[in-house]
């Protein structure tokens, strides 16, 4: 009976370790997916700007084929102007993608629904 109890304890420890490893892998997968998406957007933006600089007109979805840019134009913002609330918007987006934004679990994947710490931070 003691041997069975010991084996159950070992199985429980292994299962706990496996669950933790799966959680870590899911978090890393989500983080890498987001990073991949962002890098694709940067690549697309860079290749588009290089083509425009070379004089090649590339129409994009929902945008006109040619757009006049101001001399100080850089990634949608003129010099000195910063989008107000951009950081809050990014945190909100991260939260809705399933990540914690609170100081307790920042960056970890939310696995059990809403986090009160995150929600209170968003409502500030």
mmCIF file with all atom_site columns, C-alpha atoms in Angstrom:
data_model
loop_
_atom_site.group_PDB
_atom_site.id
_atom_site.type_symbol
_atom_site.label_atom_id
_atom_site.label_alt_id
_atom_site.label_comp_id
_atom_site.label_asym_id
_atom_site.label_entity_id
_atom_site.label_seq_id
_atom_site.pdbx_PDB_ins_code
_atom_site.Cartn_x
_atom_site.Cartn_y
_atom_site.Cartn_z
_atom_site.occupancy
_atom_site.B_iso_or_equiv
_atom_site.pdbx_formal_charge
_atom_site.auth_seq_id
_atom_site.auth_comp_id
_atom_site.auth_asym_id
_atom_site.auth_atom_id
_atom_site.pdbx_PDB_model_num
ATOM 1   C CA . UNK A 1 1   ? 0.000   0.000  0.000   1.00 0.00 ? 1   UNK A CA 1
ATOM 2   C CA . UNK A 1 2   ? 2.888   2.391  0.752   1.00 0.00 ? 2   UNK A CA 1
ATOM 3   C CA . UNK A 1 3   ? 4.428   1.580  -2.608  1.00 0.00 ? 3   UNK A CA 1
ATOM 4   C CA . UNK A 1 4   ? 1.174   2.481  -4.377  1.00 0.00 ? 4   UNK A CA 1
ATOM 5   C CA . UNK A 1 5   ? 0.973   5.724  -2.411  1.00 0.00 ? 5   UNK A CA 1
ATOM 6   C CA . UNK A 1 6   ? 4.568   6.590  -3.339  1.00 0.00 ? 6   UNK A CA 1
ATOM 7   C CA . UNK A 1 7   ? 3.952   5.849  -7.026  1.00 0.00 ? 7   UNK A CA 1
ATOM 8   C CA . UNK A 1 8   ? 0.833   8.042  -6.975  1.00 0.00 ? 8   UNK A CA 1
ATOM 9   C CA . UNK A 1 9   ? 2.922   10.838 -5.460  1.00 0.00 ? 9   UNK A CA 1
ATOM 10  C CA . UNK A 1 10  ? 5.520   10.466 -8.199  1.00 0.00 ? 10  UNK A CA 1
ATOM 11  C CA . UNK A 1 11  ? 2.825   10.451 -10.912 1.00 0.00 ? 11  UNK A CA 1
ATOM 12  C CA . UNK A 1 12  ? 1.261   13.560 -9.396  1.00 0.00 ? 12  UNK A CA 1
ATOM 13  C CA . UNK A 1 13  ? 4.623   15.356 -9.376  1.00 0.00 ? 13  UNK A CA 1
ATOM 14  C CA . UNK A 1 14  ? 5.272   14.363 -12.996 1.00 0.00 ? 14  UNK A CA 1
ATOM 15  C CA . UNK A 1 15  ? 1.808   15.483 -14.054 1.00 0.00 ? 15  UNK A CA 1
ATOM 16  C CA . UNK A 1 16  ? 2.285   18.845 -12.330 1.00 0.00 ? 16  UNK A CA 1
ATOM 17  C CA . UNK A 1 17  ? 5.642   19.310 -14.065 1.00 0.00 ? 17  UNK A CA 1
ATOM 18  C CA . UNK A 1 18  ? 4.122   18.394 -17.443 1.00 0.00 ? 18  UNK A CA 1
ATOM 19  C CA . UNK A 1 19  ? 1.241   20.824 -16.950 1.00 0.00 ? 19  UNK A CA 1
ATOM 20  C CA . UNK A 1 20  ? 3.709   23.605 -16.116 1.00 0.00 ? 20  UNK A CA 1
ATOM 21  C CA . UNK A 1 21  ? 5.795   22.789 -19.196 1.00 0.00 ? 21  UNK A CA 1
ATOM 22  C CA . UNK A 1 22  ? 2.683   22.839 -21.428 1.00 0.00 ? 22  UNK A CA 1
ATOM 23  C CA . UNK A 1 23  ? 1.709   26.218 -19.973 1.00 0.00 ? 23  UNK A CA 1
ATOM 24  C CA . UNK A 1 24  ? 5.208   27.610 -20.649 1.00 0.00 ? 24  UNK A CA 1
ATOM 25  C CA . UNK A 1 25  ? 5.150   26.256 -24.213 1.00 0.00 ? 25  UNK A CA 1
ATOM 26  C CA . UNK A 1 26  ? 1.719   27.779 -24.867 1.00 0.00 ? 26  UNK A CA 1
ATOM 27  C CA . UNK A 1 27  ? 2.927   31.151 -23.581 1.00 0.00 ? 27  UNK A CA 1
ATOM 28  C CA . UNK A 1 28  ? 6.043   30.977 -25.743 1.00 0.00 ? 28  UNK A CA 1
ATOM 29  C CA . UNK A 1 29  ? 3.989   29.930 -28.777 1.00 0.00 ? 29  UNK A CA 1
ATOM 30  C CA . UNK A 1 30  ? 1.601   32.858 -28.313 1.00 0.00 ? 30  UNK A CA 1
ATOM 31  C CA . UNK A 1 31  ? 4.491   35.287 -27.807 1.00 0.00 ? 31  UNK A CA 1
ATOM 32  C CA . UNK A 1 32  ? 6.266   34.013 -30.926 1.00 0.00 ? 32  UNK A CA 1
ATOM 33  C CA . UNK A 1 33  ? 3.072   34.173 -32.967 1.00 0.00 ? 33  UNK A CA 1
ATOM 34  C CA . UNK A 1 34  ? 2.581   37.810 -31.990 1.00 0.00 ? 34  UNK A CA 1
ATOM 35  C CA . UNK A 1 35  ? 6.224   38.603 -32.697 1.00 0.00 ? 35  UNK A CA 1
ATOM 36  C CA . UNK A 1 36  ? 5.984   36.868 -36.085 1.00 0.00 ? 36  UNK A CA 1
ATOM 37  C CA . UNK A 1 37  ? 2.878   38.888 -36.961 1.00 0.00 ? 37  UNK A CA 1
ATOM 38  C CA . UNK A 1 38  ? 4.562   42.157 -35.946 1.00 0.00 ? 38  UNK A CA 1
ATOM 39  C CA . UNK A 1 39  ? 7.708   41.325 -37.918 1.00 0.00 ? 39  UNK A CA 1
ATOM 40  C CA . UNK A 1 40  ? 5.614   40.552 -40.995 1.00 0.00 ? 40  UNK A CA 1
ATOM 41  C CA . UNK A 1 41  ? 3.947   43.953 -40.660 1.00 0.00 ? 41  UNK A CA 1
ATOM 42  C CA . UNK A 1 42  ? 7.313   45.714 -40.323 1.00 0.00 ? 42  UNK A CA 1
ATOM 43  C CA . UNK A 1 43  ? 8.680   43.794 -43.310 1.00 0.00 ? 43  UNK A CA 1
ATOM 44  C CA . UNK A 1 44  ? 5.648   44.694 -45.401 1.00 0.00 ? 44  UNK A CA 1
ATOM 45  C CA . UNK A 1 45  ? 5.925   48.357 -44.390 1.00 0.00 ? 45  UNK A CA 1
ATOM 46  C CA . UNK A 1 46  ? 9.675   48.421 -45.152 1.00 0.00 ? 46  UNK A CA 1
ATOM 47  C CA . UNK A 1 47  ? 9.354   46.768 -48.550 1.00 0.00 ? 47  UNK A CA 1
ATOM 48  C CA . UNK A 1 48  ? 6.489   49.093 -49.448 1.00 0.00 ? 48  UNK A CA 1
ATOM 49  C CA . UNK A 1 49  ? 8.520   52.176 -48.506 1.00 0.00 ? 49  UNK A CA 1
ATOM 50  C CA . UNK A 1 50  ? 11.557  50.862 -50.435 1.00 0.00 ? 50  UNK A CA 1
ATOM 51  C CA . UNK A 1 51  ? 9.413   50.302 -53.522 1.00 0.00 ? 51  UNK A CA 1
ATOM 52  C CA . UNK A 1 52  ? 7.917   53.774 -53.207 1.00 0.00 ? 52  UNK A CA 1
ATOM 53  C CA . UNK A 1 53  ? 11.406  55.272 -52.880 1.00 0.00 ? 53  UNK A CA 1
ATOM 54  C CA . UNK A 1 54  ? 12.433  53.419 -56.055 1.00 0.00 ? 54  UNK A CA 1
ATOM 55  C CA . UNK A 1 55  ? 9.396   54.826 -57.854 1.00 0.00 ? 55  UNK A CA 1
ATOM 56  C CA . UNK A 1 56  ? 7.421   51.587 -58.039 1.00 0.00 ? 56  UNK A CA 1
ATOM 57  C CA . UNK A 1 57  ? 3.741   52.134 -57.253 1.00 0.00 ? 57  UNK A CA 1
ATOM 58  C CA . UNK A 1 58  ? 2.268   49.293 -55.203 1.00 0.00 ? 58  UNK A CA 1
ATOM 59  C CA . UNK A 1 59  ? -1.460  49.520 -54.446 1.00 0.00 ? 59  UNK A CA 1
ATOM 60  C CA . UNK A 1 60  ? -2.429  48.012 -51.124 1.00 0.00 ? 60  UNK A CA 1
ATOM 61  C CA . UNK A 1 61  ? -5.748  46.759 -49.823 1.00 0.00 ? 61  UNK A CA 1
ATOM 62  C CA . UNK A 1 62  ? -8.144  49.590 -49.074 1.00 0.00 ? 62  UNK A CA 1
ATOM 63  C CA . UNK A 1 63  ? -5.533  52.276 -49.821 1.00 0.00 ? 63  UNK A CA 1
ATOM 64  C CA . UNK A 1 64  ? -5.087  54.379 -52.946 1.00 0.00 ? 64  UNK A CA 1
ATOM 65  C CA . UNK A 1 65  ? -2.248  53.474 -55.270 1.00 0.00 ? 65  UNK A CA 1
ATOM 66  C CA . UNK A 1 66  ? -0.401  56.733 -54.609 1.00 0.00 ? 66  UNK A CA 1
ATOM 67  C CA . UNK A 1 67  ? -0.261  58.752 -51.372 1.00 0.00 ? 67  UNK A CA 1
ATOM 68  C CA . UNK A 1 68  ? 1.391   62.153 -50.991 1.00 0.00 ? 68  UNK A CA 1
ATOM 69  C CA . UNK A 1 69  ? 3.641   62.216 -47.921 1.00 0.00 ? 69  UNK A CA 1
ATOM 70  C CA . UNK A 1 70  ? 4.932   65.226 -46.034 1.00 0.00 ? 70  UNK A CA 1
ATOM 71  C CA . UNK A 1 71  ? 8.735   65.628 -45.968 1.00 0.00 ? 71  UNK A CA 1
ATOM 72  C CA . UNK A 1 72  ? 8.826   64.746 -42.252 1.00 0.00 ? 72  UNK A CA 1
ATOM 73  C CA . UNK A 1 73  ? 6.495   61.745 -42.599 1.00 0.00 ? 73  UNK A CA 1
ATOM 74  C CA . UNK A 1 74  ? 7.603   58.661 -40.697 1.00 0.00 ? 74  UNK A CA 1
ATOM 75  C CA . UNK A 1 75  ? 5.340   55.681 -39.922 1.00 0.00 ? 75  UNK A CA 1
ATOM 76  C CA . UNK A 1 76  ? 2.167   57.728 -39.811 1.00 0.00 ? 76  UNK A CA 1
ATOM 77  C CA . UNK A 1 77  ? 3.359   60.403 -37.344 1.00 0.00 ? 77  UNK A CA 1
ATOM 78  C CA . UNK A 1 78  ? 4.697   63.882 -38.046 1.00 0.00 ? 78  UNK A CA 1
ATOM 79  C CA . UNK A 1 79  ? 7.670   65.068 -36.029 1.00 0.00 ? 79  UNK A CA 1
ATOM 80  C CA . UNK A 1 80  ? 6.706   66.047 -32.486 1.00 0.00 ? 80  UNK A CA 1
ATOM 81  C CA . UNK A 1 81  ? 3.307   64.358 -32.504 1.00 0.00 ? 81  UNK A CA 1
ATOM 82  C CA . UNK A 1 82  ? 2.838   61.199 -30.471 1.00 0.00 ? 82  UNK A CA 1
ATOM 83  C CA . UNK A 1 83  ? -0.388  59.229 -30.412 1.00 0.00 ? 83  UNK A CA 1
ATOM 84  C CA . UNK A 1 84  ? -2.025  59.872 -27.048 1.00 0.00 ? 84  UNK A CA 1
ATOM 85  C CA . UNK A 1 85  ? -3.052  56.683 -25.260 1.00 0.00 ? 85  UNK A CA 1
ATOM 86  C CA . UNK A 1 86  ? -1.028  54.454 -27.577 1.00 0.00 ? 86  UNK A CA 1
ATOM 87  C CA . UNK A 1 87  ? 0.545   52.614 -24.614 1.00 0.00 ? 87  UNK A CA 1
ATOM 88  C CA . UNK A 1 88  ? -2.861  52.028 -23.045 1.00 0.00 ? 88  UNK A CA 1
ATOM 89  C CA . UNK A 1 89  ? -4.177  50.751 -26.370 1.00 0.00 ? 89  UNK A CA 1
ATOM 90  C CA . UNK A 1 90  ? -1.251  48.334 -26.643 1.00 0.00 ? 90  UNK A CA 1
ATOM 91  C CA . UNK A 1 91  ? -1.863  47.017 -23.124 1.00 0.00 ? 91  UNK A CA 1
ATOM 92  C CA . UNK A 1 92  ? -5.558  46.622 -23.863 1.00 0.00 ? 92  UNK A CA 1
ATOM 93  C CA . UNK A 1 93  ? -4.715  44.697 -27.035 1.00 0.00 ? 93  UNK A CA 1
ATOM 94  C CA . UNK A 1 94  ? -2.317  42.441 -25.109 1.00 0.00 ? 94  UNK A CA 1
ATOM 95  C CA . UNK A 1 95  ? -4.974  41.764 -22.484 1.00 0.00 ? 95  UNK A CA 1
ATOM 96  C CA . UNK A 1 96  ? -7.563  40.867 -25.133 1.00 0.00 ? 96  UNK A CA 1
ATOM 97  C CA . UNK A 1 97  ? -5.015  38.551 -26.780 1.00 0.00 ? 97  UNK A CA 1
ATOM 98  C CA . UNK A 1 98  ? -4.905  36.587 -23.537 1.00 0.00 ? 98  UNK A CA 1
ATOM 99  C CA . UNK A 1 99  ? -1.922  37.989 -21.636 1.00 0.00 ? 99  UNK A CA 1
ATOM 100 C CA . UNK A 1 100 ? -1.673  39.481 -18.161 1.00 0.00 ? 100 UNK A CA 1
ATOM 101 C CA . UNK A 1 101 ? -0.821  43.181 -18.017 1.00 0.00 ? 101 UNK A CA 1
ATOM 102 C CA . UNK A 1 102 ? -0.846  43.518 -14.234 1.00 0.00 ? 102 UNK A CA 1
ATOM 103 C CA . UNK A 1 103 ? 2.329   43.829 -12.184 1.00 0.00 ? 103 UNK A CA 1
ATOM 104 C CA . UNK A 1 104 ? 1.679   40.445 -10.544 1.00 0.00 ? 104 UNK A CA 1
ATOM 105 C CA . UNK A 1 105 ? 1.688   38.205 -13.644 1.00 0.00 ? 105 UNK A CA 1
ATOM 106 C CA . UNK A 1 106 ? 2.774   40.580 -16.433 1.00 0.00 ? 106 UNK A CA 1
ATOM 107 C CA . UNK A 1 107 ? 3.371   38.782 -19.730 1.00 0.00 ? 107 UNK A CA 1
ATOM 108 C CA . UNK A 1 108 ? 1.999   35.416 -18.625 1.00 0.00 ? 108 UNK A CA 1
ATOM 109 C CA . UNK A 1 109 ? -0.805  33.777 -20.550 1.00 0.00 ? 109 UNK A CA 1
ATOM 110 C CA . UNK A 1 110 ? -4.212  34.141 -18.866 1.00 0.00 ? 110 UNK A CA 1
ATOM 111 C CA . UNK A 1 111 ? -5.586  30.624 -18.493 1.00 0.00 ? 111 UNK A CA 1
ATOM 112 C CA . UNK A 1 112 ? -8.435  31.141 -16.051 1.00 0.00 ? 112 UNK A CA 1
ATOM 113 C CA . UNK A 1 113 ? -10.543 33.932 -17.497 1.00 0.00 ? 113 UNK A CA 1
ATOM 114 C CA . UNK A 1 114 ? -10.366 37.565 -16.442 1.00 0.00 ? 114 UNK A CA 1
ATOM 115 C CA . UNK A 1 115 ? -7.812  38.865 -13.938 1.00 0.00 ? 115 UNK A CA 1
ATOM 116 C CA . UNK A 1 116 ? -9.070  41.434 -11.439 1.00 0.00 ? 116 UNK A CA 1
ATOM 117 C CA . UNK A 1 117 ? -5.629  43.036 -11.187 1.00 0.00 ? 117 UNK A CA 1
ATOM 118 C CA . UNK A 1 118 ? -5.475  43.518 -14.959 1.00 0.00 ? 118 UNK A CA 1
ATOM 119 C CA . UNK A 1 119 ? -9.037  44.828 -15.129 1.00 0.00 ? 119 UNK A CA 1
ATOM 120 C CA . UNK A 1 120 ? -8.423  47.340 -12.348 1.00 0.00 ? 120 UNK A CA 1
ATOM 121 C CA . UNK A 1 121 ? -5.301  48.521 -14.210 1.00 0.00 ? 121 UNK A CA 1
ATOM 122 C CA . UNK A 1 122 ? -7.274  48.946 -17.438 1.00 0.00 ? 122 UNK A CA 1
ATOM 123 C CA . UNK A 1 123 ? -9.979  50.948 -15.673 1.00 0.00 ? 123 UNK A CA 1
ATOM 124 C CA . UNK A 1 124 ? -7.528  53.527 -14.268 1.00 0.00 ? 124 UNK A CA 1
#
